[in-house]
Amino acid sequence: MTTADVLIIVGPTPSSPRKIDRAAIGFGRKATDCISGELDLLLLGPAAETASSQFAHLGARKIYTIGHADLANYTAEAYTHAVCDFTSERNYRFLGGSASSATRDYFPRVAARLGIPMASEVLEIDQLTADQAQLVRAVFVGNLLATLSISGPQILATCRASAFEVPAEEVATESPVEVVTISHALALAGKQFLSLTEQTSDRPDLTEAEIIVSGGRGTRGAEGFQLLEQLADQLGAAIGCTRAVVDSGWMPNDLQVGQTGKVVAPKLYFAVAISGAIQHMAGMRSSKTVVAINKDPDAPIFEIADLGLVADMLEAVPQLTEALKG
Ligand SMILES: Cc1cc2nc3c(=O)[nH]c(=O)nc-3n(C[C@H](O)[C@H](O)[C@H](O)COP(=O)(O)OP(=O)(O)OC[C@H]3O[C@@H](n4cnc5c(N)ncnc54)[C@H](O)[C@@H]3O)c2cc1C
């Protein structure tokens, strides 16, 4: 017999809630409202216990933390084991989190191990009852919305962070924290963590940034991107790019925006020398304001741009940067 409660899973836990974690909590609150249940949080990883105070005013009934040694370095197996161990006896109606590279990796394993259905990158909860869920997600590169109808007492779902927000004001009541101890090993025998190579940058993270300056193939590589970086410096913005840019080897893969890259929803998105292919727009169409600079007046990006400038970016971008300095 499942409860009417909702569990939002955050892991690996950052030192304080990111935009995607707050969105996951917004997603959890929406689910909780539908079934009149309570919202709990499960924080996983080495930072879980110390970060729990940062999550304490977001409206959770309770925060559970698991900081098992096998979670110190991310592996899908250890995180899957931790979630399954925690949830198997607790019978939550709804398990959720934000879509991220980690949850794309371990949530399907959790669903398979628990034997429950999963929906990914949900945009809306149309209906949630004790044994029925109707969840909306984008299909065909965002050109259609599909409503999934899922029966059963338990469900696991990730949300698209751009679709959910946690209300800005913090909840006065502090969520109590319970440290959960798992005494057995979580790591998979025969698999060993060796090392992690991380790229660090002073710029804001692409999925967290309020402003993104994104460049396409028309930047012609290093010369154009240097101009975009100067503009981004002036605006305190993150840098993004199209797949054509990544495929050309001009920018690393983690800066790609789109269907097979990151989905972003900043307040301001500059699309510079980007044609506006549907696969790119799938990743940035939820941006609040889109500014496009392209020398082709018929470029499809102008169809979704709020402000458009038909110009050569090699001339327009330095002028814009200079104007912002003044
Ligand atoms: C399965 C699949 C998944 C994909 N996933 C993604 C994805 O996640 N993200 C993504 O971005 N793409 C993705 N693509 C690729 C996508 O279809 C496009 O090929 C790509 O987005 C085009 O990138 P672009 O706009 O940089 O290049 P182009 O389409 O070549 O456009 C370059 C633009 O620059 C303009 N331009 C040229 N010179 C200048 C100048 N000096 N000043 C101003 N404007 C100039 C041109 O007018 C043109 O509009 C995917 C494709 C497939 C098939």
mmCIF file with all atom_site columns, C-alpha atoms in Angstrom, residues 143-272:
data_model
loop_
_atom_site.group_PDB
_atom_site.id
_atom_site.type_symbol
_atom_site.label_atom_id
_atom_site.label_alt_id
_atom_site.label_comp_id
_atom_site.label_asym_id
_atom_site.label_entity_id
_atom_site.label_seq_id
_atom_site.pdbx_PDB_ins_code
_atom_site.Cartn_x
_atom_site.Cartn_y
_atom_site.Cartn_z
_atom_site.occupancy
_atom_site.B_iso_or_equiv
_atom_site.pdbx_formal_charge
_atom_site.auth_seq_id
_atom_site.auth_comp_id
_atom_site.auth_asym_id
_atom_site.auth_atom_id
_atom_site.pdbx_PDB_model_num
ATOM 1   C CA . ASN A 1 143 ? 7.158  20.162 -32.034 1.00 0.00 ? 143 ASN A CA 1
ATOM 2   C CA . LEU A 1 144 ? 4.482  18.067 -30.304 1.00 0.00 ? 144 LEU A CA 1
ATOM 3   C CA . LEU A 1 145 ? 3.410  17.567 -26.729 1.00 0.00 ? 145 LEU A CA 1
ATOM 4   C CA . ALA A 1 146 ? 2.525  14.025 -25.665 1.00 0.00 ? 146 ALA A CA 1
ATOM 5   C CA . THR A 1 147 ? 0.414  13.191 -22.613 1.00 0.00 ? 147 THR A CA 1
ATOM 6   C CA . LEU A 1 148 ? 1.573  9.941  -21.038 1.00 0.00 ? 148 LEU A CA 1
ATOM 7   C CA . SER A 1 149 ? -1.065 8.003  -19.148 1.00 0.00 ? 149 SER A CA 1
ATOM 8   C CA . ILE A 1 150 ? 0.587  5.788  -16.543 1.00 0.00 ? 150 ILE A CA 1
ATOM 9   C CA . SER A 1 151 ? -1.211 3.366  -14.222 1.00 0.00 ? 151 SER A CA 1
ATOM 10  C CA . GLY A 1 152 ? 0.169  1.823  -11.060 1.00 0.00 ? 152 GLY A CA 1
ATOM 11  C CA . PRO A 1 153 ? 0.759  2.657  -7.421  1.00 0.00 ? 153 PRO A CA 1
ATOM 12  C CA . GLN A 1 154 ? 4.254  4.164  -7.867  1.00 0.00 ? 154 GLN A CA 1
ATOM 13  C CA . ILE A 1 155 ? 5.961  6.284  -10.499 1.00 0.00 ? 155 ILE A CA 1
ATOM 14  C CA . LEU A 1 156 ? 9.381  7.810  -11.049 1.00 0.00 ? 156 LEU A CA 1
ATOM 15  C CA . ALA A 1 157 ? 9.698  11.003 -13.120 1.00 0.00 ? 157 ALA A CA 1
ATOM 16  C CA . THR A 1 158 ? 12.208 13.685 -13.992 1.00 0.00 ? 158 THR A CA 1
ATOM 17  C CA . CYS A 1 159 ? 11.119 17.205 -14.847 1.00 0.00 ? 159 CYS A CA 1
ATOM 18  C CA . ARG A 1 160 ? 12.552 19.640 -17.338 1.00 0.00 ? 160 ARG A CA 1
ATOM 19  C CA . ALA A 1 161 ? 13.949 22.323 -15.041 1.00 0.00 ? 161 ALA A CA 1
ATOM 20  C CA . SER A 1 162 ? 12.798 25.198 -17.270 1.00 0.00 ? 162 SER A CA 1
ATOM 21  C CA . ALA A 1 163 ? 9.157  24.112 -16.795 1.00 0.00 ? 163 ALA A CA 1
ATOM 22  C CA . PHE A 1 164 ? 8.959  24.283 -12.989 1.00 0.00 ? 164 PHE A CA 1
ATOM 23  C CA . GLU A 1 165 ? 9.890  26.932 -10.474 1.00 0.00 ? 165 GLU A CA 1
ATOM 24  C CA . VAL A 1 166 ? 9.936  26.983 -6.733  1.00 0.00 ? 166 VAL A CA 1
ATOM 25  C CA . PRO A 1 167 ? 8.169  30.094 -5.369  1.00 0.00 ? 167 PRO A CA 1
ATOM 26  C CA . ALA A 1 168 ? 10.713 32.821 -4.615  1.00 0.00 ? 168 ALA A CA 1
ATOM 27  C CA . GLU A 1 169 ? 9.781  33.242 -0.939  1.00 0.00 ? 169 GLU A CA 1
ATOM 28  C CA . GLU A 1 170 ? 11.293 30.784 1.508   1.00 0.00 ? 170 GLU A CA 1
ATOM 29  C CA . VAL A 1 171 ? 9.118  28.764 3.879   1.00 0.00 ? 171 VAL A CA 1
ATOM 30  C CA . ALA A 1 172 ? 9.494  29.864 7.505   1.00 0.00 ? 172 ALA A CA 1
ATOM 31  C CA . THR A 1 173 ? 9.342  26.376 9.028   1.00 0.00 ? 173 THR A CA 1
ATOM 32  C CA . GLU A 1 174 ? 12.657 24.547 8.977   1.00 0.00 ? 174 GLU A CA 1
ATOM 33  C CA . SER A 1 175 ? 12.592 20.970 7.637   1.00 0.00 ? 175 SER A CA 1
ATOM 34  C CA . PRO A 1 176 ? 14.037 18.476 10.125  1.00 0.00 ? 176 PRO A CA 1
ATOM 35  C CA . VAL A 1 177 ? 17.020 16.475 8.843   1.00 0.00 ? 177 VAL A CA 1
ATOM 36  C CA . GLU A 1 178 ? 17.555 12.746 9.341   1.00 0.00 ? 178 GLU A CA 1
ATOM 37  C CA . VAL A 1 179 ? 20.911 11.208 8.491   1.00 0.00 ? 179 VAL A CA 1
ATOM 38  C CA . VAL A 1 180 ? 20.330 7.759  7.001   1.00 0.00 ? 180 VAL A CA 1
ATOM 39  C CA . THR A 1 181 ? 23.031 5.158  7.501   1.00 0.00 ? 181 THR A CA 1
ATOM 40  C CA . ILE A 1 182 ? 23.443 2.271  5.103   1.00 0.00 ? 182 ILE A CA 1
ATOM 41  C CA . SER A 1 183 ? 25.912 -0.203 6.539   1.00 0.00 ? 183 SER A CA 1
ATOM 42  C CA . HIS A 1 184 ? 26.606 -2.343 3.461   1.00 0.00 ? 184 HIS A CA 1
ATOM 43  C CA . ALA A 1 185 ? 28.601 -1.531 0.320   1.00 0.00 ? 185 ALA A CA 1
ATOM 44  C CA . LEU A 1 186 ? 26.813 0.361  -2.482  1.00 0.00 ? 186 LEU A CA 1
ATOM 45  C CA . ALA A 1 187 ? 29.525 0.151  -5.135  1.00 0.00 ? 187 ALA A CA 1
ATOM 46  C CA . LEU A 1 188 ? 29.329 -2.541 -7.785  1.00 0.00 ? 188 LEU A CA 1
ATOM 47  C CA . ALA A 1 189 ? 31.840 -5.332 -7.226  1.00 0.00 ? 189 ALA A CA 1
ATOM 48  C CA . GLY A 1 190 ? 34.276 -5.404 -10.127 1.00 0.00 ? 190 GLY A CA 1
ATOM 49  C CA . LYS A 1 191 ? 33.749 -1.733 -11.014 1.00 0.00 ? 191 LYS A CA 1
ATOM 50  C CA . GLN A 1 192 ? 36.093 0.833  -9.597  1.00 0.00 ? 192 GLN A CA 1
ATOM 51  C CA . PHE A 1 193 ? 36.188 4.628  -9.781  1.00 0.00 ? 193 PHE A CA 1
ATOM 52  C CA . LEU A 1 194 ? 39.587 5.731  -11.148 1.00 0.00 ? 194 LEU A CA 1
ATOM 53  C CA . SER A 1 195 ? 39.496 9.476  -11.806 1.00 0.00 ? 195 SER A CA 1
ATOM 54  C CA . LEU A 1 196 ? 37.352 12.416 -12.832 1.00 0.00 ? 196 LEU A CA 1
ATOM 55  C CA . THR A 1 197 ? 38.531 15.060 -15.281 1.00 0.00 ? 197 THR A CA 1
ATOM 56  C CA . GLU A 1 198 ? 36.529 18.245 -14.851 1.00 0.00 ? 198 GLU A CA 1
ATOM 57  C CA . GLN A 1 199 ? 36.648 21.451 -16.838 1.00 0.00 ? 199 GLN A CA 1
ATOM 58  C CA . THR A 1 200 ? 36.446 24.499 -14.634 1.00 0.00 ? 200 THR A CA 1
ATOM 59  C CA . SER A 1 201 ? 35.385 27.940 -15.767 1.00 0.00 ? 201 SER A CA 1
ATOM 60  C CA . ASP A 1 202 ? 34.850 31.326 -14.148 1.00 0.00 ? 202 ASP A CA 1
ATOM 61  C CA . ARG A 1 203 ? 31.685 31.764 -16.200 1.00 0.00 ? 203 ARG A CA 1
ATOM 62  C CA . PRO A 1 204 ? 28.237 30.848 -14.862 1.00 0.00 ? 204 PRO A CA 1
ATOM 63  C CA . ASP A 1 205 ? 27.059 27.330 -15.614 1.00 0.00 ? 205 ASP A CA 1
ATOM 64  C CA . LEU A 1 206 ? 25.007 27.164 -18.817 1.00 0.00 ? 206 LEU A CA 1
ATOM 65  C CA . THR A 1 207 ? 21.896 25.748 -17.115 1.00 0.00 ? 207 THR A CA 1
ATOM 66  C CA . GLU A 1 208 ? 22.090 28.243 -14.228 1.00 0.00 ? 208 GLU A CA 1
ATOM 67  C CA . ALA A 1 209 ? 22.914 31.423 -16.179 1.00 0.00 ? 209 ALA A CA 1
ATOM 68  C CA . GLU A 1 210 ? 20.485 34.343 -16.458 1.00 0.00 ? 210 GLU A CA 1
ATOM 69  C CA . ILE A 1 211 ? 22.152 35.503 -19.691 1.00 0.00 ? 211 ILE A CA 1
ATOM 70  C CA . ILE A 1 212 ? 23.663 33.286 -22.407 1.00 0.00 ? 212 ILE A CA 1
ATOM 71  C CA . VAL A 1 213 ? 25.665 34.428 -25.410 1.00 0.00 ? 213 VAL A CA 1
ATOM 72  C CA . SER A 1 214 ? 25.523 31.596 -27.913 1.00 0.00 ? 214 SER A CA 1
ATOM 73  C CA . GLY A 1 215 ? 27.403 31.314 -31.196 1.00 0.00 ? 215 GLY A CA 1
ATOM 74  C CA . GLY A 1 216 ? 26.879 29.307 -34.368 1.00 0.00 ? 216 GLY A CA 1
ATOM 75  C CA . ARG A 1 217 ? 28.868 28.233 -37.409 1.00 0.00 ? 217 ARG A CA 1
ATOM 76  C CA . GLY A 1 218 ? 28.761 31.793 -38.777 1.00 0.00 ? 218 GLY A CA 1
ATOM 77  C CA . THR A 1 219 ? 31.224 32.863 -36.052 1.00 0.00 ? 219 THR A CA 1
ATOM 78  C CA . ARG A 1 220 ? 33.893 31.063 -38.060 1.00 0.00 ? 220 ARG A CA 1
ATOM 79  C CA . GLY A 1 221 ? 35.603 29.711 -34.979 1.00 0.00 ? 221 GLY A CA 1
ATOM 80  C CA . ALA A 1 222 ? 38.138 31.271 -32.629 1.00 0.00 ? 222 ALA A CA 1
ATOM 81  C CA . GLU A 1 223 ? 37.980 34.790 -34.067 1.00 0.00 ? 223 GLU A CA 1
ATOM 82  C CA . GLY A 1 224 ? 34.196 35.045 -33.679 1.00 0.00 ? 224 GLY A CA 1
ATOM 83  C CA . PHE A 1 225 ? 34.100 33.336 -30.283 1.00 0.00 ? 225 PHE A CA 1
ATOM 84  C CA . GLN A 1 226 ? 36.680 35.762 -28.925 1.00 0.00 ? 226 GLN A CA 1
ATOM 85  C CA . LEU A 1 227 ? 34.220 38.551 -29.736 1.00 0.00 ? 227 LEU A CA 1
ATOM 86  C CA . LEU A 1 228 ? 31.383 36.614 -28.071 1.00 0.00 ? 228 LEU A CA 1
ATOM 87  C CA . GLU A 1 229 ? 33.501 36.081 -24.951 1.00 0.00 ? 229 GLU A CA 1
ATOM 88  C CA . GLN A 1 230 ? 34.135 39.827 -24.708 1.00 0.00 ? 230 GLN A CA 1
ATOM 89  C CA . LEU A 1 231 ? 30.388 40.433 -24.945 1.00 0.00 ? 231 LEU A CA 1
ATOM 90  C CA . ALA A 1 232 ? 29.735 37.701 -22.355 1.00 0.00 ? 232 ALA A CA 1
ATOM 91  C CA . ASP A 1 233 ? 32.330 39.250 -19.992 1.00 0.00 ? 233 ASP A CA 1
ATOM 92  C CA . GLN A 1 234 ? 30.511 42.548 -20.235 1.00 0.00 ? 234 GLN A CA 1
ATOM 93  C CA . LEU A 1 235 ? 27.153 40.923 -19.413 1.00 0.00 ? 235 LEU A CA 1
ATOM 94  C CA . GLY A 1 236 ? 28.362 38.349 -16.862 1.00 0.00 ? 236 GLY A CA 1
ATOM 95  C CA . ALA A 1 237 ? 26.931 35.745 -19.221 1.00 0.00 ? 237 ALA A CA 1
ATOM 96  C CA . ALA A 1 238 ? 27.575 32.067 -19.956 1.00 0.00 ? 238 ALA A CA 1
ATOM 97  C CA . ILE A 1 239 ? 28.765 30.970 -23.397 1.00 0.00 ? 239 ILE A CA 1
ATOM 98  C CA . GLY A 1 240 ? 26.745 28.481 -25.438 1.00 0.00 ? 240 GLY A CA 1
ATOM 99  C CA . CYS A 1 241 ? 26.994 27.177 -28.986 1.00 0.00 ? 241 CYS A CA 1
ATOM 100 C CA . THR A 1 242 ? 25.361 25.028 -31.654 1.00 0.00 ? 242 THR A CA 1
ATOM 101 C CA . ARG A 1 243 ? 26.206 21.474 -32.541 1.00 0.00 ? 243 ARG A CA 1
ATOM 102 C CA . ALA A 1 244 ? 27.833 22.676 -35.785 1.00 0.00 ? 244 ALA A CA 1
ATOM 103 C CA . VAL A 1 245 ? 30.347 24.534 -33.605 1.00 0.00 ? 245 VAL A CA 1
ATOM 104 C CA . VAL A 1 246 ? 31.026 21.463 -31.444 1.00 0.00 ? 246 VAL A CA 1
ATOM 105 C CA . ASP A 1 247 ? 31.346 19.227 -34.509 1.00 0.00 ? 247 ASP A CA 1
ATOM 106 C CA . SER A 1 248 ? 33.868 21.691 -35.951 1.00 0.00 ? 248 SER A CA 1
ATOM 107 C CA . GLY A 1 249 ? 35.933 21.327 -32.764 1.00 0.00 ? 249 GLY A CA 1
ATOM 108 C CA . TRP A 1 250 ? 35.681 25.050 -31.926 1.00 0.00 ? 250 TRP A CA 1
ATOM 109 C CA . MET A 1 251 ? 33.943 24.608 -28.557 1.00 0.00 ? 251 MET A CA 1
ATOM 110 C CA . PRO A 1 252 ? 33.587 21.701 -26.099 1.00 0.00 ? 252 PRO A CA 1
ATOM 111 C CA . ASN A 1 253 ? 30.533 19.494 -26.152 1.00 0.00 ? 253 ASN A CA 1
ATOM 112 C CA . ASP A 1 254 ? 29.288 20.648 -22.715 1.00 0.00 ? 254 ASP A CA 1
ATOM 113 C CA . LEU A 1 255 ? 28.509 24.097 -24.165 1.00 0.00 ? 255 LEU A CA 1
ATOM 114 C CA . GLN A 1 256 ? 26.123 22.727 -26.804 1.00 0.00 ? 256 GLN A CA 1
ATOM 115 C CA . VAL A 1 257 ? 22.534 23.906 -26.551 1.00 0.00 ? 257 VAL A CA 1
ATOM 116 C CA . GLY A 1 258 ? 19.762 21.879 -28.142 1.00 0.00 ? 258 GLY A CA 1
ATOM 117 C CA . GLN A 1 259 ? 18.070 18.545 -28.565 1.00 0.00 ? 259 GLN A CA 1
ATOM 118 C CA . THR A 1 260 ? 21.284 16.604 -27.985 1.00 0.00 ? 260 THR A CA 1
ATOM 119 C CA . GLY A 1 261 ? 22.872 19.268 -25.784 1.00 0.00 ? 261 GLY A CA 1
ATOM 120 C CA . LYS A 1 262 ? 21.642 21.290 -22.819 1.00 0.00 ? 262 LYS A CA 1
ATOM 121 C CA . VAL A 1 263 ? 18.127 22.664 -22.442 1.00 0.00 ? 263 VAL A CA 1
ATOM 122 C CA . VAL A 1 264 ? 18.326 26.232 -21.159 1.00 0.00 ? 264 VAL A CA 1
ATOM 123 C CA . ALA A 1 265 ? 15.813 28.918 -20.188 1.00 0.00 ? 265 ALA A CA 1
ATOM 124 C CA . PRO A 1 266 ? 17.725 32.092 -19.322 1.00 0.00 ? 266 PRO A CA 1
ATOM 125 C CA . LYS A 1 267 ? 16.190 35.548 -19.059 1.00 0.00 ? 267 LYS A CA 1
ATOM 126 C CA . LEU A 1 268 ? 18.187 36.656 -22.103 1.00 0.00 ? 268 LEU A CA 1
ATOM 127 C CA . TYR A 1 269 ? 19.572 34.477 -24.934 1.00 0.00 ? 269 TYR A CA 1
ATOM 128 C CA . PHE A 1 270 ? 21.794 35.935 -27.658 1.00 0.00 ? 270 PHE A CA 1
ATOM 129 C CA . ALA A 1 271 ? 21.775 33.730 -30.783 1.00 0.00 ? 271 ALA A CA 1
ATOM 130 C CA . VAL A 1 272 ? 24.687 35.003 -32.836 1.00 0.00 ? 272 VAL A CA 1
#
